[in-house]
Tab-separated table of C-alpha atoms in Angstrom:
chain	number	residue	atom	x	y	z
A	9	UNK	CA	31.233	29.362	-198.109
A	10	UNK	CA	34.782	29.614	-196.840
A	11	UNK	CA	37.418	32.212	-197.415
A	12	UNK	CA	39.220	31.038	-200.528
A	13	UNK	CA	42.572	31.993	-199.076
A	14	UNK	CA	43.455	31.688	-195.417
A	15	UNK	CA	47.049	32.271	-194.486
A	16	UNK	CA	48.289	32.147	-190.928
A	17	UNK	CA	44.612	31.601	-190.141
A	18	UNK	CA	43.707	35.118	-191.168
A	19	UNK	CA	41.842	35.975	-194.338
A	20	UNK	CA	43.954	37.958	-196.792
A	21	UNK	CA	40.880	39.930	-197.745
A	22	UNK	CA	37.635	40.686	-196.010
A	23	UNK	CA	35.476	37.600	-196.552
A	24	UNK	CA	32.682	36.144	-194.554
A	25	UNK	CA	34.006	32.913	-193.098
A	26	UNK	CA	30.838	31.051	-193.966
A	27	UNK	CA	27.928	31.508	-196.317
A	28	UNK	CA	25.069	29.246	-197.265
A	29	UNK	CA	25.458	28.295	-200.904
A	30	UNK	CA	23.076	26.293	-203.060
A	31	UNK	CA	24.209	22.821	-202.066
A	32	UNK	CA	23.518	23.635	-198.401
A	33	UNK	CA	19.970	24.937	-198.870
A	34	UNK	CA	17.116	22.913	-197.415
A	35	UNK	CA	14.583	24.951	-199.424
A	36	UNK	CA	12.223	25.200	-196.481
A	37	UNK	CA	12.351	28.872	-195.596
A	38	UNK	CA	11.885	28.499	-191.835
A	39	UNK	CA	14.904	26.193	-191.627
A	40	UNK	CA	17.055	28.055	-194.135
A	41	UNK	CA	16.396	31.278	-192.217
A	42	UNK	CA	17.631	29.630	-189.019
A	43	UNK	CA	20.743	28.387	-190.811
A	44	UNK	CA	21.401	31.878	-192.169
A	45	UNK	CA	21.169	33.298	-188.649
A	46	UNK	CA	23.628	30.680	-187.392
A	47	UNK	CA	25.977	31.679	-190.204
A	48	UNK	CA	25.686	35.328	-189.154
A	49	UNK	CA	26.629	34.432	-185.596
A	50	UNK	CA	29.614	32.377	-186.771
A	51	UNK	CA	30.776	35.251	-188.926
A	52	UNK	CA	30.515	37.609	-185.932
A	53	UNK	CA	32.702	35.209	-183.955
A	54	UNK	CA	35.295	34.723	-186.694
A	55	UNK	CA	35.376	38.478	-187.326
A	56	UNK	CA	36.111	38.988	-183.633
A	57	UNK	CA	38.967	36.480	-183.838
A	58	UNK	CA	40.396	38.037	-187.022
A	59	UNK	CA	40.109	41.599	-185.689
A	60	UNK	CA	42.013	40.821	-182.501
A	61	UNK	CA	38.878	40.871	-180.350
A	62	UNK	CA	38.968	37.193	-179.411
A	63	UNK	CA	37.992	38.103	-175.842
A	64	UNK	CA	34.485	38.752	-177.234
A	65	UNK	CA	34.127	35.075	-178.176
A	66	UNK	CA	33.156	34.178	-174.652
A	67	UNK	CA	30.060	36.365	-175.004
A	68	UNK	CA	29.334	35.526	-178.655
A	69	UNK	CA	29.549	31.730	-178.568
A	70	UNK	CA	26.585	31.341	-176.174
A	71	UNK	CA	24.500	33.114	-178.852
A	72	UNK	CA	25.413	30.321	-181.244
A	73	UNK	CA	24.649	27.625	-178.672
A	74	UNK	CA	21.330	29.170	-177.633
A	75	UNK	CA	20.158	29.848	-181.162
A	76	UNK	CA	21.173	26.320	-182.192
A	77	UNK	CA	19.015	24.938	-179.402
A	78	UNK	CA	16.060	27.074	-180.483
A	79	UNK	CA	16.604	25.966	-184.075
A	80	UNK	CA	16.639	22.303	-183.027
A	81	UNK	CA	13.346	22.749	-181.161
A	82	UNK	CA	11.667	24.499	-184.107
A	83	UNK	CA	12.940	21.854	-186.496
A	84	UNK	CA	11.835	18.955	-184.311
A	85	UNK	CA	8.359	20.514	-184.049
A	86	UNK	CA	8.184	20.809	-187.833
A	87	UNK	CA	9.288	17.209	-188.343
A	88	UNK	CA	6.760	16.001	-185.800
A	89	UNK	CA	4.017	18.100	-187.413
A	90	UNK	CA	4.676	16.405	-190.750
A	91	UNK	CA	5.154	12.954	-189.189
A	92	UNK	CA	8.687	12.567	-190.549
A	93	UNK	CA	9.422	8.871	-189.975
A	94	UNK	CA	12.969	9.482	-188.693
A	95	UNK	CA	12.063	12.422	-186.444
A	96	UNK	CA	13.180	10.648	-183.262
A	97	UNK	CA	16.523	9.704	-184.799
A	98	UNK	CA	17.046	13.333	-185.768
A	99	UNK	CA	16.131	14.474	-182.244
A	100	UNK	CA	18.704	12.043	-180.858
A	101	UNK	CA	21.257	13.495	-183.240
A	102	UNK	CA	20.573	16.943	-181.773
A	103	UNK	CA	21.044	15.545	-178.257
A	104	UNK	CA	24.344	14.066	-179.425
A	105	UNK	CA	25.653	17.537	-180.259
A	106	UNK	CA	25.614	18.594	-176.602
A	107	UNK	CA	29.252	17.653	-176.034
A	108	UNK	CA	30.341	19.566	-179.119
A	109	UNK	CA	28.523	22.655	-177.862
A	110	UNK	CA	30.387	22.283	-174.567
A	111	UNK	CA	33.636	22.021	-176.513
A	112	UNK	CA	33.112	25.293	-178.374
A	113	UNK	CA	32.166	27.039	-175.138
A	114	UNK	CA	35.363	25.777	-173.534
A	115	UNK	CA	37.372	26.908	-176.568
A	116	UNK	CA	35.736	30.348	-176.475
A	117	UNK	CA	36.933	30.823	-172.898
A	118	UNK	CA	40.527	30.198	-173.996
A	119	UNK	CA	40.406	31.955	-177.373
A	120	UNK	CA	41.537	35.347	-176.051
A	121	UNK	CA	44.768	33.927	-174.654
A	122	UNK	CA	45.505	31.089	-177.044
A	123	UNK	CA	45.748	31.318	-180.823
A	124	UNK	CA	45.468	27.508	-181.173
A	125	UNK	CA	42.223	27.644	-179.174
A	126	UNK	CA	40.931	30.484	-181.365
A	127	UNK	CA	41.859	28.520	-184.498
A	128	UNK	CA	40.218	25.383	-183.140
A	129	UNK	CA	37.086	27.365	-182.257
A	130	UNK	CA	36.813	28.764	-185.775
A	131	UNK	CA	37.290	25.321	-187.310
A	132	UNK	CA	34.879	23.573	-184.977
A	133	UNK	CA	32.115	26.130	-185.466
A	134	UNK	CA	32.264	25.642	-189.217
A	135	UNK	CA	32.268	21.846	-188.970
A	136	UNK	CA	29.408	21.824	-186.459
A	137	UNK	CA	27.224	24.031	-188.633
A	138	UNK	CA	27.993	22.623	-192.066
A	139	UNK	CA	28.714	18.986	-191.274
A	140	UNK	CA	26.717	18.227	-188.116
A	141	UNK	CA	23.729	20.530	-188.483
A	142	UNK	CA	23.062	21.290	-192.149
A	143	UNK	CA	24.281	18.013	-193.668
A	144	UNK	CA	22.061	16.084	-191.281
A	145	UNK	CA	19.136	18.373	-192.131
A	146	UNK	CA	19.653	17.667	-195.833
A	147	UNK	CA	18.563	14.093	-195.095
A	148	UNK	CA	14.946	15.231	-194.742
A	149	UNK	CA	15.045	17.937	-197.419
A	150	UNK	CA	12.967	16.150	-200.052
A	151	UNK	CA	10.463	14.874	-197.464
A	152	UNK	CA	9.941	18.270	-195.911
A	153	UNK	CA	9.831	20.212	-199.164
A	154	UNK	CA	7.076	17.884	-200.382
A	155	UNK	CA	5.204	17.994	-197.072
A	156	UNK	CA	5.355	21.792	-196.903
A	157	UNK	CA	4.202	22.069	-200.515
A	158	UNK	CA	1.231	19.868	-199.756
A	159	UNK	CA	0.592	22.020	-196.711
A	160	UNK	CA	-0.729	19.110	-194.697
A	161	UNK	CA	0.083	17.868	-191.254
A	162	UNK	CA	1.322	14.519	-192.508
B	7	UNK	CA	31.412	26.628	-201.357
B	8	UNK	CA	35.141	26.101	-201.629
B	9	UNK	CA	35.702	22.414	-201.004
B	10	UNK	CA	33.879	19.105	-201.208
B	11	UNK	CA	30.256	18.509	-200.284
B	12	UNK	CA	28.799	14.999	-200.517
B	13	UNK	CA	25.156	14.534	-199.581
B	14	UNK	CA	23.188	11.320	-199.047
B	15	UNK	CA	25.595	9.137	-201.003
B	16	UNK	CA	24.424	5.546	-201.403
B	17	UNK	CA	26.176	2.746	-203.199
B	18	UNK	CA	25.695	-0.993	-203.604
B	19	UNK	CA	27.646	-3.761	-205.253
B	20	UNK	CA	24.935	-6.121	-206.346
B	21	UNK	CA	22.747	-6.655	-203.316
B	22	UNK	CA	25.428	-5.544	-200.874
B	23	UNK	CA	24.865	-1.985	-199.698
B	24	UNK	CA	28.323	-0.547	-199.019
B	25	UNK	CA	27.412	3.120	-198.489
B	26	UNK	CA	24.256	4.119	-196.712
B	27	UNK	CA	23.340	7.811	-196.873
B	28	UNK	CA	26.794	9.256	-196.293
B	29	UNK	CA	27.116	13.033	-196.083
B	30	UNK	CA	30.269	15.008	-195.464
B	31	UNK	CA	31.783	18.438	-195.912
B	32	UNK	CA	35.460	19.180	-196.486
B	33	UNK	CA	36.052	22.944	-196.478
B	34	UNK	CA	38.992	24.376	-198.391
B	35	UNK	CA	42.122	24.174	-196.271
B	36	UNK	CA	40.795	21.362	-194.077
B	37	UNK	CA	41.613	17.674	-193.997
B	38	UNK	CA	38.895	15.139	-193.252
B	39	UNK	CA	39.809	11.506	-192.604
B	40	UNK	CA	37.562	8.536	-193.284
B	41	UNK	CA	38.612	5.966	-190.701
B	42	UNK	CA	37.432	2.394	-190.735
B	43	UNK	CA	38.338	-1.224	-191.348
B	44	UNK	CA	38.864	-2.823	-194.750
B	45	UNK	CA	35.587	-3.286	-196.567
B	46	UNK	CA	33.678	-0.523	-194.764
B	47	UNK	CA	33.217	1.436	-197.994
B	48	UNK	CA	35.657	4.269	-197.370
B	49	UNK	CA	37.609	3.730	-200.588
B	50	UNK	CA	34.350	3.449	-202.526
B	51	UNK	CA	33.359	6.860	-201.181
B	52	UNK	CA	36.719	8.255	-202.297
B	53	UNK	CA	36.282	6.732	-205.757
B	54	UNK	CA	32.820	8.284	-206.028
B	55	UNK	CA	34.265	11.699	-205.151
B	56	UNK	CA	36.942	11.100	-207.802
B	57	UNK	CA	34.419	10.030	-210.430
B	58	UNK	CA	35.999	6.591	-210.794
B	59	UNK	CA	32.813	5.011	-209.498
B	60	UNK	CA	29.466	6.072	-210.895
B	61	UNK	CA	27.167	7.653	-208.325
B	62	UNK	CA	24.051	5.599	-207.548
B	63	UNK	CA	22.357	7.995	-205.120
B	64	UNK	CA	22.992	11.402	-203.561
B	65	UNK	CA	25.158	14.195	-204.900
B	66	UNK	CA	28.774	15.374	-205.013
B	67	UNK	CA	29.666	19.057	-205.258
B	68	UNK	CA	33.170	20.515	-205.589
B	69	UNK	CA	33.628	24.277	-205.237
B	70	UNK	CA	29.865	24.627	-205.735
B	71	UNK	CA	29.937	22.742	-209.045
B	72	UNK	CA	27.758	19.621	-209.008
B	73	UNK	CA	30.041	16.896	-210.381
B	74	UNK	CA	27.812	13.904	-209.630
B	75	UNK	CA	24.066	13.655	-209.136
B	76	UNK	CA	21.218	11.822	-210.782
B	77	UNK	CA	21.777	12.618	-214.492
B	78	UNK	CA	25.120	14.350	-213.844
B	79	UNK	CA	28.485	12.578	-214.069
B	80	UNK	CA	31.459	14.830	-214.700
B	81	UNK	CA	34.402	12.630	-215.789
B	82	UNK	CA	37.373	12.340	-213.399
B	83	UNK	CA	39.755	14.335	-215.581
B	84	UNK	CA	37.380	17.321	-215.531
B	85	UNK	CA	36.910	17.432	-211.754
B	86	UNK	CA	40.287	19.064	-211.003
B	87	UNK	CA	41.236	16.558	-208.348
B	88	UNK	CA	44.712	15.549	-207.206
B	89	UNK	CA	45.229	11.921	-206.197
B	90	UNK	CA	47.788	10.307	-203.960
B	91	UNK	CA	47.384	6.617	-203.391
B	92	UNK	CA	49.381	3.946	-201.585
B	93	UNK	CA	51.122	2.796	-204.773
B	94	UNK	CA	52.042	6.311	-205.800
B	95	UNK	CA	52.797	4.923	-209.277
B	96	UNK	CA	55.235	7.447	-210.634
B	97	UNK	CA	56.046	6.874	-214.286
B	98	UNK	CA	59.355	4.940	-214.111
B	99	UNK	CA	60.588	6.132	-217.511
B	100	UNK	CA	60.123	9.827	-216.692
B	101	UNK	CA	62.300	12.042	-214.528
B	102	UNK	CA	60.947	13.570	-211.332
B	103	UNK	CA	60.429	16.843	-213.175
B	104	UNK	CA	58.586	15.185	-216.067
B	105	UNK	CA	56.406	13.215	-213.654
B	106	UNK	CA	55.306	16.456	-212.010
B	107	UNK	CA	54.923	18.352	-215.295
B	108	UNK	CA	52.901	15.502	-216.828
B	109	UNK	CA	49.558	16.870	-215.645
B	110	UNK	CA	50.321	20.432	-216.763
B	111	UNK	CA	49.574	19.879	-220.447
B	112	UNK	CA	47.122	22.768	-220.472
B	113	UNK	CA	49.944	25.234	-219.716
B	114	UNK	CA	52.540	26.393	-222.217
B	115	UNK	CA	56.020	24.978	-221.757
B	116	UNK	CA	57.413	27.923	-219.805
B	117	UNK	CA	54.484	28.146	-217.424
B	118	UNK	CA	54.500	24.366	-216.922
B	119	UNK	CA	58.212	24.445	-216.071
B	120	UNK	CA	57.730	27.287	-213.598
B	121	UNK	CA	54.787	25.553	-211.915
B	122	UNK	CA	56.534	22.169	-211.740
B	123	UNK	CA	59.631	23.693	-210.128
B	124	UNK	CA	57.463	25.734	-207.767
B	125	UNK	CA	55.686	22.671	-206.448
B	126	UNK	CA	58.900	20.618	-206.293
B	127	UNK	CA	60.314	23.424	-204.162
B	128	UNK	CA	57.270	23.165	-201.898
B	129	UNK	CA	57.976	19.488	-201.210
B	130	UNK	CA	61.752	19.993	-201.004
B	131	UNK	CA	62.613	17.941	-204.101
B	132	UNK	CA	64.073	20.466	-206.574
B	133	UNK	CA	67.558	18.970	-206.336
B	134	UNK	CA	66.174	15.585	-207.430
B	135	UNK	CA	64.308	17.000	-210.441
B	136	UNK	CA	66.459	15.211	-213.034
B	137	UNK	CA	66.518	11.829	-211.309
B	138	UNK	CA	64.329	8.890	-212.195
B	139	UNK	CA	61.987	7.421	-209.556
B	140	UNK	CA	64.008	4.217	-209.000
B	141	UNK	CA	66.869	6.321	-207.606
B	142	UNK	CA	64.637	7.784	-204.888
B	143	UNK	CA	63.663	6.420	-201.475
B	144	UNK	CA	60.023	5.543	-200.795
B	145	UNK	CA	59.571	8.772	-198.879
B	146	UNK	CA	61.067	10.842	-201.685
B	147	UNK	CA	58.845	9.109	-204.222
B	148	UNK	CA	55.863	9.929	-202.042
B	149	UNK	CA	56.848	13.605	-201.972
B	150	UNK	CA	57.087	13.605	-205.766
B	151	UNK	CA	53.628	12.008	-205.903
B	152	UNK	CA	52.333	14.827	-203.701
B	153	UNK	CA	53.970	17.412	-205.966
B	154	UNK	CA	52.395	15.753	-209.007
B	155	UNK	CA	48.980	15.791	-207.319
B	156	UNK	CA	49.254	19.475	-206.401
B	157	UNK	CA	50.877	20.771	-209.593
B	158	UNK	CA	47.646	21.431	-211.533
B	159	UNK	CA	46.253	23.375	-208.526
B	160	UNK	CA	43.441	20.923	-207.806
B	161	UNK	CA	40.209	21.930	-206.083
B	162	UNK	CA	40.348	18.746	-204.028
B	163	UNK	CA	43.030	16.240	-203.019
B	164	UNK	CA	42.151	12.603	-202.354
B	165	UNK	CA	44.560	10.446	-200.339
B	166	UNK	CA	44.018	6.691	-200.096
B	167	UNK	CA	46.241	5.065	-197.459
B	168	UNK	CA	49.047	7.257	-198.804
B	169	UNK	CA	51.706	6.268	-196.272
B	170	UNK	CA	50.964	2.559	-195.989
B	171	UNK	CA	53.960	1.532	-198.084
B	172	UNK	CA	56.509	3.377	-195.944
B	173	UNK	CA	58.434	2.122	-192.939
B	174	UNK	CA	57.625	3.552	-189.507
B	175	UNK	CA	60.225	6.336	-189.336
B	176	UNK	CA	59.751	7.394	-192.948
B	177	UNK	CA	55.975	7.356	-192.530
B	178	UNK	CA	56.110	9.750	-189.580
B	179	UNK	CA	58.364	12.144	-191.478
B	180	UNK	CA	56.466	12.043	-194.777
B	181	UNK	CA	53.059	12.512	-193.219
B	182	UNK	CA	54.304	15.568	-191.329
B	183	UNK	CA	55.675	17.020	-194.572
B	184	UNK	CA	52.521	16.132	-196.477
B	185	UNK	CA	50.315	17.781	-193.882
B	186	UNK	CA	52.436	20.954	-193.907
B	187	UNK	CA	52.297	21.222	-197.693
B	188	UNK	CA	48.543	20.569	-197.841
B	189	UNK	CA	47.912	23.252	-195.220
B	190	UNK	CA	50.097	25.769	-197.077
B	191	UNK	CA	48.209	24.977	-200.269
B	192	UNK	CA	44.829	25.559	-198.595
B	193	UNK	CA	43.238	22.759	-200.581
B	194	UNK	CA	40.346	20.597	-199.351
B	195	UNK	CA	41.636	17.078	-198.641
B	196	UNK	CA	39.759	13.836	-198.089
B	197	UNK	CA	41.916	11.005	-196.813
B	198	UNK	CA	41.188	7.336	-196.240
B	199	UNK	CA	43.022	5.306	-193.630
B	200	UNK	CA	42.473	2.290	-191.419
B	201	UNK	CA	45.123	3.560	-188.963
B	202	UNK	CA	43.472	5.531	-186.130
B	203	UNK	CA	46.713	7.161	-185.022
B	204	UNK	CA	47.396	8.355	-188.543
B	205	UNK	CA	43.884	9.800	-188.694
B	206	UNK	CA	44.424	11.503	-185.323
B	207	UNK	CA	47.659	13.065	-186.547
B	208	UNK	CA	46.421	14.255	-189.923
B	209	UNK	CA	42.762	15.151	-189.549
B	210	UNK	CA	40.906	18.308	-188.670
B	211	UNK	CA	37.849	16.079	-188.495
B	212	UNK	CA	37.591	12.293	-188.408
B	213	UNK	CA	34.618	10.360	-189.707
B	214	UNK	CA	34.517	6.826	-188.356
B	215	UNK	CA	32.829	4.419	-190.730
B	216	UNK	CA	31.266	1.181	-189.538
B	217	UNK	CA	30.780	-2.082	-191.319
B	218	UNK	CA	27.197	-1.102	-192.152
B	219	UNK	CA	28.301	1.589	-194.608
B	220	UNK	CA	27.325	4.404	-192.262
B	221	UNK	CA	29.250	7.064	-190.412
B	222	UNK	CA	29.229	6.108	-186.738
B	223	UNK	CA	30.886	9.213	-185.340
B	224	UNK	CA	32.187	12.467	-186.663
B	225	UNK	CA	34.345	14.914	-184.787
B	226	UNK	CA	37.725	16.248	-183.800
B	227	UNK	CA	40.390	13.639	-182.995
B	228	UNK	CA	39.866	14.517	-179.312
B	229	UNK	CA	36.128	13.726	-179.594
B	230	UNK	CA	36.741	10.360	-181.182
B	231	UNK	CA	39.384	9.355	-178.625
B	232	UNK	CA	37.840	10.714	-175.425
B	233	UNK	CA	34.126	10.431	-176.231
B	234	UNK	CA	33.659	7.372	-178.431
B	235	UNK	CA	29.902	7.025	-178.884
B	236	UNK	CA	30.022	3.288	-179.498
B	237	UNK	CA	32.118	0.395	-178.265
B	238	UNK	CA	33.207	-0.169	-181.861
B	239	UNK	CA	34.711	3.323	-182.010
B	240	UNK	CA	36.417	2.942	-178.619
B	241	UNK	CA	38.017	-0.314	-179.697
B	242	UNK	CA	39.488	1.196	-182.881
B	243	UNK	CA	42.461	2.465	-180.904
B	244	UNK	CA	43.605	-0.949	-179.715
B	245	UNK	CA	42.952	-3.562	-177.028
B	246	UNK	CA	40.749	-2.485	-174.112
B	247	UNK	CA	40.345	-3.749	-170.561
B	248	UNK	CA	36.818	-4.637	-169.567
B	249	UNK	CA	34.815	-4.821	-166.348
B	250	UNK	CA	31.219	-6.041	-166.390
B	251	UNK	CA	28.702	-5.061	-163.760
B	252	UNK	CA	25.359	-3.546	-162.847
B	253	UNK	CA	24.818	0.182	-162.429
B	254	UNK	CA	23.936	1.342	-158.901
B	255	UNK	CA	23.348	5.043	-158.238
B	256	UNK	CA	24.883	6.007	-161.583
B	257	UNK	CA	28.125	4.169	-160.903
B	258	UNK	CA	29.800	0.783	-160.903
B	259	UNK	CA	31.647	-0.648	-157.953
B	260	UNK	CA	35.078	-1.991	-158.951
B	261	UNK	CA	38.392	-2.816	-157.341
B	262	UNK	CA	39.541	0.583	-158.602
B	263	UNK	CA	36.806	2.243	-156.544
B	264	UNK	CA	33.370	3.441	-157.605
B	265	UNK	CA	33.525	4.505	-161.264
B	266	UNK	CA	30.904	6.823	-162.724
B	267	UNK	CA	28.867	5.447	-165.638
B	268	UNK	CA	27.118	8.527	-167.002
B	269	UNK	CA	24.218	7.934	-169.319
B	270	UNK	CA	23.398	4.409	-168.088
B	271	UNK	CA	20.259	3.622	-166.095
B	272	UNK	CA	20.343	2.149	-162.616
B	273	UNK	CA	20.033	-1.625	-162.797
B	274	UNK	CA	21.458	-1.748	-166.320
B	275	UNK	CA	24.098	-4.354	-167.123
B	276	UNK	CA	27.112	-2.516	-168.491
B	277	UNK	CA	30.603	-3.119	-169.724
B	278	UNK	CA	33.222	-0.609	-168.698
B	279	UNK	CA	35.999	-0.376	-171.241
B	280	UNK	CA	39.260	1.007	-169.894
B	281	UNK	CA	42.144	1.958	-172.140
B	282	UNK	CA	45.525	0.494	-171.113
B	283	UNK	CA	46.889	4.056	-170.943
B	284	UNK	CA	44.085	4.811	-168.466
B	285	UNK	CA	45.586	2.500	-165.830
B	286	UNK	CA	48.363	4.210	-163.892
B	287	UNK	CA	50.838	2.217	-161.816
B	288	UNK	CA	52.643	3.401	-158.689
B	289	UNK	CA	54.813	1.983	-155.949
B	290	UNK	CA	53.274	3.762	-152.968
B	291	UNK	CA	49.511	3.255	-153.226
B	292	UNK	CA	48.661	6.398	-151.305
B	293	UNK	CA	45.965	7.786	-153.613
B	294	UNK	CA	42.208	7.138	-153.423
B	295	UNK	CA	41.329	4.384	-155.896
B	296	UNK	CA	44.767	2.755	-155.712
B	297	UNK	CA	44.379	-0.993	-155.664
B	298	UNK	CA	47.176	-3.514	-155.034
B	299	UNK	CA	48.115	-5.583	-158.056
B	300	UNK	CA	50.440	-8.412	-158.938
B	301	UNK	CA	52.632	-7.706	-161.962
B	302	UNK	CA	52.552	-10.655	-164.361
B	303	UNK	CA	54.790	-9.345	-167.133
B	304	UNK	CA	56.169	-6.155	-168.662
B	305	UNK	CA	57.048	-5.556	-172.295
B	306	UNK	CA	59.057	-2.501	-173.314
B	307	UNK	CA	57.853	-1.048	-176.621
B	308	UNK	CA	60.363	1.820	-176.731
B	309	UNK	CA	58.609	4.945	-175.566
B	310	UNK	CA	56.151	2.971	-173.426
B	311	UNK	CA	55.632	-0.414	-171.812
B	312	UNK	CA	52.706	-2.787	-171.678
B	313	UNK	CA	52.409	-4.185	-168.149
B	314	UNK	CA	50.087	-7.102	-167.451
B	315	UNK	CA	48.671	-6.981	-163.945
B	316	UNK	CA	46.337	-9.070	-161.793
B	317	UNK	CA	44.012	-7.471	-159.236
B	318	UNK	CA	44.651	-8.739	-155.702
B	319	UNK	CA	41.682	-7.441	-153.734
B	320	UNK	CA	38.082	-6.442	-154.005
B	321	UNK	CA	35.248	-7.242	-156.356
B	322	UNK	CA	37.530	-7.807	-159.351
B	323	UNK	CA	40.085	-9.871	-157.452
B	324	UNK	CA	41.956	-12.223	-159.804
B	325	UNK	CA	41.025	-10.290	-162.953
B	326	UNK	CA	43.851	-9.468	-165.360
B	327	UNK	CA	44.358	-6.068	-166.997
B	328	UNK	CA	46.837	-4.369	-169.291
B	329	UNK	CA	48.389	-1.036	-168.384
B	330	UNK	CA	50.400	1.110	-170.763
B	331	UNK	CA	52.921	3.264	-168.950
B	332	UNK	CA	55.506	5.750	-170.257
B	333	UNK	CA	59.046	4.365	-170.563
B	334	UNK	CA	60.245	1.131	-169.001
B	335	UNK	CA	58.753	-0.726	-166.041
B	336	UNK	CA	61.222	-2.051	-163.504
B	337	UNK	CA	60.069	-5.634	-163.220
B	338	UNK	CA	63.130	-6.555	-161.186
B	339	UNK	CA	62.538	-3.963	-158.488
B	340	UNK	CA	60.412	-6.410	-156.570
B	341	UNK	CA	58.427	-3.784	-154.658
B	342	UNK	CA	54.663	-3.697	-154.384
B	343	UNK	CA	52.625	-2.134	-157.155
B	344	UNK	CA	49.281	-0.351	-157.091
B	345	UNK	CA	47.016	0.494	-160.000
B	346	UNK	CA	44.653	3.421	-160.397
B	347	UNK	CA	42.170	4.208	-163.177
B	348	UNK	CA	41.972	7.585	-164.920
B	349	UNK	CA	38.232	8.236	-165.451
B	350	UNK	CA	38.971	10.049	-168.749
B	351	UNK	CA	39.828	6.648	-170.241
B	352	UNK	CA	36.752	4.788	-168.968
B	353	UNK	CA	33.796	4.234	-171.309
B	354	UNK	CA	30.548	2.524	-170.276
B	355	UNK	CA	28.399	0.689	-172.830
B	356	UNK	CA	25.295	-1.448	-172.428
B	357	UNK	CA	26.115	-5.149	-172.273
B	358	UNK	CA	23.787	-6.029	-175.162
B	359	UNK	CA	26.269	-4.329	-177.521
């Protein structure tokens, strides 16, 4: 998932900052595909930082925020469709990420002029995706895999 | 992935559920702190990651190897984990060098010597290599413990209240050194502490654990301090001032002026918690929101003072508050004092909490 070696916050070789490995797979293709797209966006942002194009972050980060929002809506619809018992709690969790999305947007505006802001942006993007988004989604993995396999509407 | 991934971890002692669906990610090179009071389950979670406690539910993955899951239990010694606990427990009969080389039994003698000296250099302890632990200060012993933990190039480092046995000055110095070395090493680190300021200093991400065995909030130190999602989290950082009232037009009327209470419905009974450092004192009272106060006492703590004040006018007249101000407060000056609230340190919560 992460560059094995990061020195001075720059990869020593060309790695993708993030990749979805087995332990992060939900095994519901619609959701995994969304997560892969979010990973692609994060890698575009971290590439921009590493290549000295941090000024592009201000345009790239809204892609992450917007796609995250679309992903949340698709996911909530799927959970509702299958009558996941904790669907409302998961929706509230998504609402709770609003402040963190504001934080990364604020960091993106400073990234071009501040290496600490660029470093913080990189770190926060990874934590938001892996810890706040995917880890929380793993809570309904077994429920959703079973529901999708049965093909019913709960 | 490089690092630690715990998913849906559950654990009970008898009928007492101590961990309730805990998930966390610690990427390589990052430090995640579990912050919470004694008995909240944070050490149990650490012991499960270490393999010292058998997993009852969920999974633990280190560098994409599943080390604990239903039907999987990799023993601690095969997980490639470095430990540093409060009682760093160096072997008293071994020299510093031998303590560090102890875990390098898989290397030949020459390679073990090179690696041990390399890591002692990293923690600045090469010139103490031949000494025995009893000749070292607590801070030096802690640095040796860190060297011993890092010598076998672990995939994960676990720290359990690692600085609790050190005095204040030594603790500040050793934790700075420890953080620097961990960051240079680029290892994933999971640390347990009950000290919020230590967590703030060390962590890339803090996970606040509640007494119900769940994670209450997860975020950067700034998130936890400035946007505590629950009163419990807000109160972790020390005593709070409190104003009770009813929300009108999205705000609460107080002696400090009308304070915004975002997220609370009109008519709701709320408690406003105000950090002591969120009450500023002045001697001129010329700013909006300044309210005259009577100073009851002032206690110098060194770099700051705690000043107890009583409101003189308005809706909270007679109420007592604590302000924390930088440096000393001149109690003998005898002039008038005004107080003003910084909205960044004001947190509204429903009264039923």
